[in-house]
Amino acid sequence: MLKKLLFTTTLLCATATWAIVPAKTTALHVKQNQTFQIELVSNPTTGYSWHWEATKFEENLVTLVSHKYIASTHKKLIGAPGREIWTFKAKKGNYRVNQVGHITMTYSRPWEKNTPPAKTMTVTIVIETRGQ
């Protein structure tokens, strides 16, 4: 079970409610200037952590607001995985059509430069125009 990638993608709505959508590849619909979160299971005691290498196109659509790790609440389980929470904000733009981008996260050890990531997760972001 620990081999499976468990994650939830959460979306912080303007009314402070959360929508949780579990999937390997997920689409999130957000409004301009809306903040949203991607939450991923992580175990830094193994040396692995999640990374986001943004493209210029992604940087034009979203801003990384914060990134934090929350340790497991299971104190008796040494090495138990916790969660990495990545908070993004959809940028405001004068769009006539919805803007679609992808946030691709990779789970790897930062010092292993020539090794493919152990896991990859992609979230499709749809930034809705004002009229929709």
PDB file of C-alpha atoms in Angstrom:
ATOM      1  CA  MET A   1       0.000   0.000   0.000  1.00  0.00           C
ATOM      2  CA  LEU A   2       2.927   2.326   0.664  1.00  0.00           C
ATOM      3  CA  LYS A   3       4.068   1.742  -2.916  1.00  0.00           C
ATOM      4  CA  LYS A   4       0.943   3.403  -4.273  1.00  0.00           C
ATOM      5  CA  LEU A   5       0.939   7.102  -4.711  1.00  0.00           C
ATOM      6  CA  LEU A   6      -1.731   8.434  -2.410  1.00  0.00           C
ATOM      7  CA  PHE A   7      -2.616  12.015  -2.779  1.00  0.00           C
ATOM      8  CA  THR A   8      -5.512  14.338  -2.692  1.00  0.00           C
ATOM      9  CA  THR A   9      -5.805  17.475  -4.653  1.00  0.00           C
ATOM     10  CA  THR A  10      -7.604  20.114  -2.728  1.00  0.00           C
ATOM     11  CA  LEU A  11      -9.095  23.294  -3.952  1.00  0.00           C
ATOM     12  CA  LEU A  12      -9.634  26.249  -1.635  1.00  0.00           C
ATOM     13  CA  CYS A  13     -12.776  27.996  -2.791  1.00  0.00           C
ATOM     14  CA  ALA A  14     -13.595  31.613  -2.100  1.00  0.00           C
ATOM     15  CA  THR A  15     -16.135  30.490   0.495  1.00  0.00           C
ATOM     16  CA  ALA A  16     -13.376  28.664   2.426  1.00  0.00           C
ATOM     17  CA  THR A  17     -14.733  25.242   1.591  1.00  0.00           C
ATOM     18  CA  TRP A  18     -12.612  22.415   0.259  1.00  0.00           C
ATOM     19  CA  ALA A  19     -13.178  20.126  -2.683  1.00  0.00           C
ATOM     20  CA  ILE A  20     -11.148  16.925  -2.542  1.00  0.00           C
ATOM     21  CA  VAL A  21     -10.588  15.063  -5.791  1.00  0.00           C
ATOM     22  CA  PRO A  22      -8.452  11.902  -5.590  1.00  0.00           C
ATOM     23  CA  ALA A  23      -6.955  10.805  -8.909  1.00  0.00           C
ATOM     24  CA  LYS A  24      -3.608  10.233 -10.605  1.00  0.00           C
ATOM     25  CA  THR A  25      -4.247  12.964 -13.175  1.00  0.00           C
ATOM     26  CA  THR A  26      -6.784  15.565 -12.162  1.00  0.00           C
ATOM     27  CA  ALA A  27      -8.294  18.723 -13.643  1.00  0.00           C
ATOM     28  CA  LEU A  28      -9.003  21.658 -11.365  1.00  0.00           C
ATOM     29  CA  HIS A  29     -11.203  24.553 -12.437  1.00  0.00           C
ATOM     30  CA  VAL A  30     -10.239  27.763 -10.671  1.00  0.00           C
ATOM     31  CA  LYS A  31     -11.080  31.414 -11.048  1.00  0.00           C
ATOM     32  CA  GLN A  32      -8.510  34.137 -11.613  1.00  0.00           C
ATOM     33  CA  ASN A  33      -6.781  35.152  -8.347  1.00  0.00           C
ATOM     34  CA  GLN A  34      -8.088  32.004  -6.650  1.00  0.00           C
ATOM     35  CA  THR A  35      -5.772  30.058  -4.350  1.00  0.00           C
ATOM     36  CA  PHE A  36      -5.669  26.267  -4.559  1.00  0.00           C
ATOM     37  CA  GLN A  37      -3.613  23.489  -3.003  1.00  0.00           C
ATOM     38  CA  ILE A  38      -2.057  20.249  -4.142  1.00  0.00           C
ATOM     39  CA  GLU A  39      -1.509  17.812  -1.285  1.00  0.00           C
ATOM     40  CA  LEU A  40       0.816  14.834  -1.764  1.00  0.00           C
ATOM     41  CA  VAL A  41       1.925  11.968   0.466  1.00  0.00           C
ATOM     42  CA  SER A  42       5.650  12.296   1.109  1.00  0.00           C
ATOM     43  CA  ASN A  43       8.339  10.612   3.185  1.00  0.00           C
ATOM     44  CA  PRO A  44      11.469  12.783   3.373  1.00  0.00           C
ATOM     45  CA  THR A  45      13.158  10.290   5.732  1.00  0.00           C
ATOM     46  CA  THR A  46      13.830   8.234   2.579  1.00  0.00           C
ATOM     47  CA  GLY A  47      15.443  11.222   0.875  1.00  0.00           C
ATOM     48  CA  TYR A  48      12.522  11.633  -1.515  1.00  0.00           C
ATOM     49  CA  SER A  49      10.482  14.799  -1.833  1.00  0.00           C
ATOM     50  CA  TRP A  50       8.171  16.392  -4.385  1.00  0.00           C
ATOM     51  CA  HIS A  51       9.526  18.969  -6.849  1.00  0.00           C
ATOM     52  CA  TRP A  52       7.905  21.398  -9.266  1.00  0.00           C
ATOM     53  CA  GLU A  53       9.960  22.696 -12.158  1.00  0.00           C
ATOM     54  CA  ALA A  54       7.732  25.295 -13.742  1.00  0.00           C
ATOM     55  CA  THR A  55       7.835  26.155 -17.405  1.00  0.00           C
ATOM     56  CA  LYS A  56       7.530  29.788 -18.514  1.00  0.00           C
ATOM     57  CA  PHE A  57       3.955  29.076 -19.609  1.00  0.00           C
ATOM     58  CA  GLU A  58       3.045  27.706 -16.158  1.00  0.00           C
ATOM     59  CA  GLU A  59       4.692  30.687 -14.480  1.00  0.00           C
ATOM     60  CA  ASN A  60       2.454  32.971 -16.553  1.00  0.00           C
ATOM     61  CA  LEU A  61      -0.645  31.167 -15.249  1.00  0.00           C
ATOM     62  CA  VAL A  62       0.093  30.364 -11.601  1.00  0.00           C
ATOM     63  CA  THR A  63       2.276  31.580  -8.755  1.00  0.00           C
ATOM     64  CA  LEU A  64       3.679  29.315  -6.056  1.00  0.00           C
ATOM     65  CA  VAL A  65       2.478  30.836  -2.777  1.00  0.00           C
ATOM     66  CA  SER A  66       3.905  28.314  -0.311  1.00  0.00           C
ATOM     67  CA  HIS A  67       5.231  24.804   0.110  1.00  0.00           C
ATOM     68  CA  LYS A  68       5.323  22.995   3.445  1.00  0.00           C
ATOM     69  CA  TYR A  69       5.697  19.504   4.888  1.00  0.00           C
ATOM     70  CA  ILE A  70       3.381  18.213   7.608  1.00  0.00           C
ATOM     71  CA  ALA A  71       4.711  15.214   9.524  1.00  0.00           C
ATOM     72  CA  SER A  72       2.594  12.161  10.237  1.00  0.00           C
ATOM     73  CA  THR A  73       0.438  12.302  13.356  1.00  0.00           C
ATOM     74  CA  HIS A  74       1.296   8.650  14.079  1.00  0.00           C
ATOM     75  CA  LYS A  75       4.030   9.223  16.671  1.00  0.00           C
ATOM     76  CA  LYS A  76       4.596   5.482  17.216  1.00  0.00           C
ATOM     77  CA  LEU A  77       5.324   4.815  13.532  1.00  0.00           C
ATOM     78  CA  ILE A  78       8.929   5.783  12.923  1.00  0.00           C
ATOM     79  CA  GLY A  79       9.449   6.853   9.322  1.00  0.00           C
ATOM     80  CA  ALA A  80       5.716   7.160   8.626  1.00  0.00           C
ATOM     81  CA  PRO A  81       4.957   9.342   5.614  1.00  0.00           C
ATOM     82  CA  GLY A  82       3.520  12.810   6.020  1.00  0.00           C
ATOM     83  CA  ARG A  83       2.126  15.303   3.513  1.00  0.00           C
ATOM     84  CA  GLU A  84       3.580  18.013   1.339  1.00  0.00           C
ATOM     85  CA  ILE A  85       1.182  20.874   0.712  1.00  0.00           C
ATOM     86  CA  TRP A  86       1.824  23.089  -2.301  1.00  0.00           C
ATOM     87  CA  THR A  87      -0.261  26.280  -2.429  1.00  0.00           C
ATOM     88  CA  PHE A  88      -0.653  28.068  -5.755  1.00  0.00           C
ATOM     89  CA  LYS A  89      -2.561  31.135  -6.919  1.00  0.00           C
ATOM     90  CA  ALA A  90      -4.081  31.472 -10.380  1.00  0.00           C
ATOM     91  CA  LYS A  91      -2.880  34.716 -11.914  1.00  0.00           C
ATOM     92  CA  LYS A  92      -5.267  37.387 -13.052  1.00  0.00           C
ATOM     93  CA  GLY A  93      -5.269  38.052 -16.762  1.00  0.00           C
ATOM     94  CA  ASN A  94      -7.385  39.628 -19.457  1.00  0.00           C
ATOM     95  CA  TYR A  95      -8.320  36.311 -21.054  1.00  0.00           C
ATOM     96  CA  ARG A  96     -11.123  35.881 -23.576  1.00  0.00           C
ATOM     97  CA  VAL A  97     -11.039  32.094 -23.249  1.00  0.00           C
ATOM     98  CA  ASN A  98     -10.220  29.730 -20.405  1.00  0.00           C
ATOM     99  CA  GLN A  99      -6.499  29.165 -19.931  1.00  0.00           C
ATOM    100  CA  VAL A 100      -5.310  25.572 -19.505  1.00  0.00           C
ATOM    101  CA  GLY A 101      -1.971  24.620 -17.985  1.00  0.00           C
ATOM    102  CA  HIS A 102      -0.376  21.634 -16.310  1.00  0.00           C
ATOM    103  CA  ILE A 103       1.445  21.390 -13.020  1.00  0.00           C
ATOM    104  CA  THR A 104       3.716  18.356 -13.101  1.00  0.00           C
ATOM    105  CA  MET A 105       5.203  17.230  -9.801  1.00  0.00           C
ATOM    106  CA  THR A 106       8.037  14.709  -9.557  1.00  0.00           C
ATOM    107  CA  TYR A 107       8.972  12.619  -6.511  1.00  0.00           C
ATOM    108  CA  SER A 108      12.731  12.195  -6.427  1.00  0.00           C
ATOM    109  CA  ARG A 109      15.927  12.557  -4.451  1.00  0.00           C
ATOM    110  CA  PRO A 110      17.425  15.948  -5.334  1.00  0.00           C
ATOM    111  CA  TRP A 111      21.018  14.671  -5.436  1.00  0.00           C
ATOM    112  CA  GLU A 112      20.229  11.904  -7.949  1.00  0.00           C
ATOM    113  CA  LYS A 113      20.450  14.078 -11.061  1.00  0.00           C
ATOM    114  CA  ASN A 114      20.529  11.369 -13.761  1.00  0.00           C
ATOM    115  CA  THR A 115      17.881   9.119 -12.219  1.00  0.00           C
ATOM    116  CA  PRO A 116      14.253   9.256 -13.364  1.00  0.00           C
ATOM    117  CA  PRO A 117      11.760  10.262 -10.662  1.00  0.00           C
ATOM    118  CA  ALA A 118      10.179   7.505  -8.586  1.00  0.00           C
ATOM    119  CA  LYS A 119       6.736   9.037  -9.186  1.00  0.00           C
ATOM    120  CA  THR A 120       5.193  11.718 -11.366  1.00  0.00           C
ATOM    121  CA  MET A 121       1.835  13.423 -10.915  1.00  0.00           C
ATOM    122  CA  THR A 122       0.208  15.935 -13.277  1.00  0.00           C
ATOM    123  CA  VAL A 123      -2.663  18.263 -12.440  1.00  0.00           C
ATOM    124  CA  THR A 124      -4.408  20.106 -15.265  1.00  0.00           C
ATOM    125  CA  ILE A 125      -5.384  23.628 -14.235  1.00  0.00           C
ATOM    126  CA  VAL A 126      -8.231  25.397 -16.032  1.00  0.00           C
ATOM    127  CA  ILE A 127      -8.309  29.111 -15.217  1.00  0.00           C
ATOM    128  CA  GLU A 128     -11.792  30.330 -16.022  1.00  0.00           C
ATOM    129  CA  THR A 129     -12.454  33.680 -17.648  1.00  0.00           C
ATOM    130  CA  ARG A 130     -14.559  36.291 -15.902  1.00  0.00           C
ATOM    131  CA  GLY A 131     -17.644  35.747 -18.025  1.00  0.00           C
ATOM    132  CA  GLN A 132     -17.987  32.050 -17.252  1.00  0.00           C
TER     133      GLN A 132
END
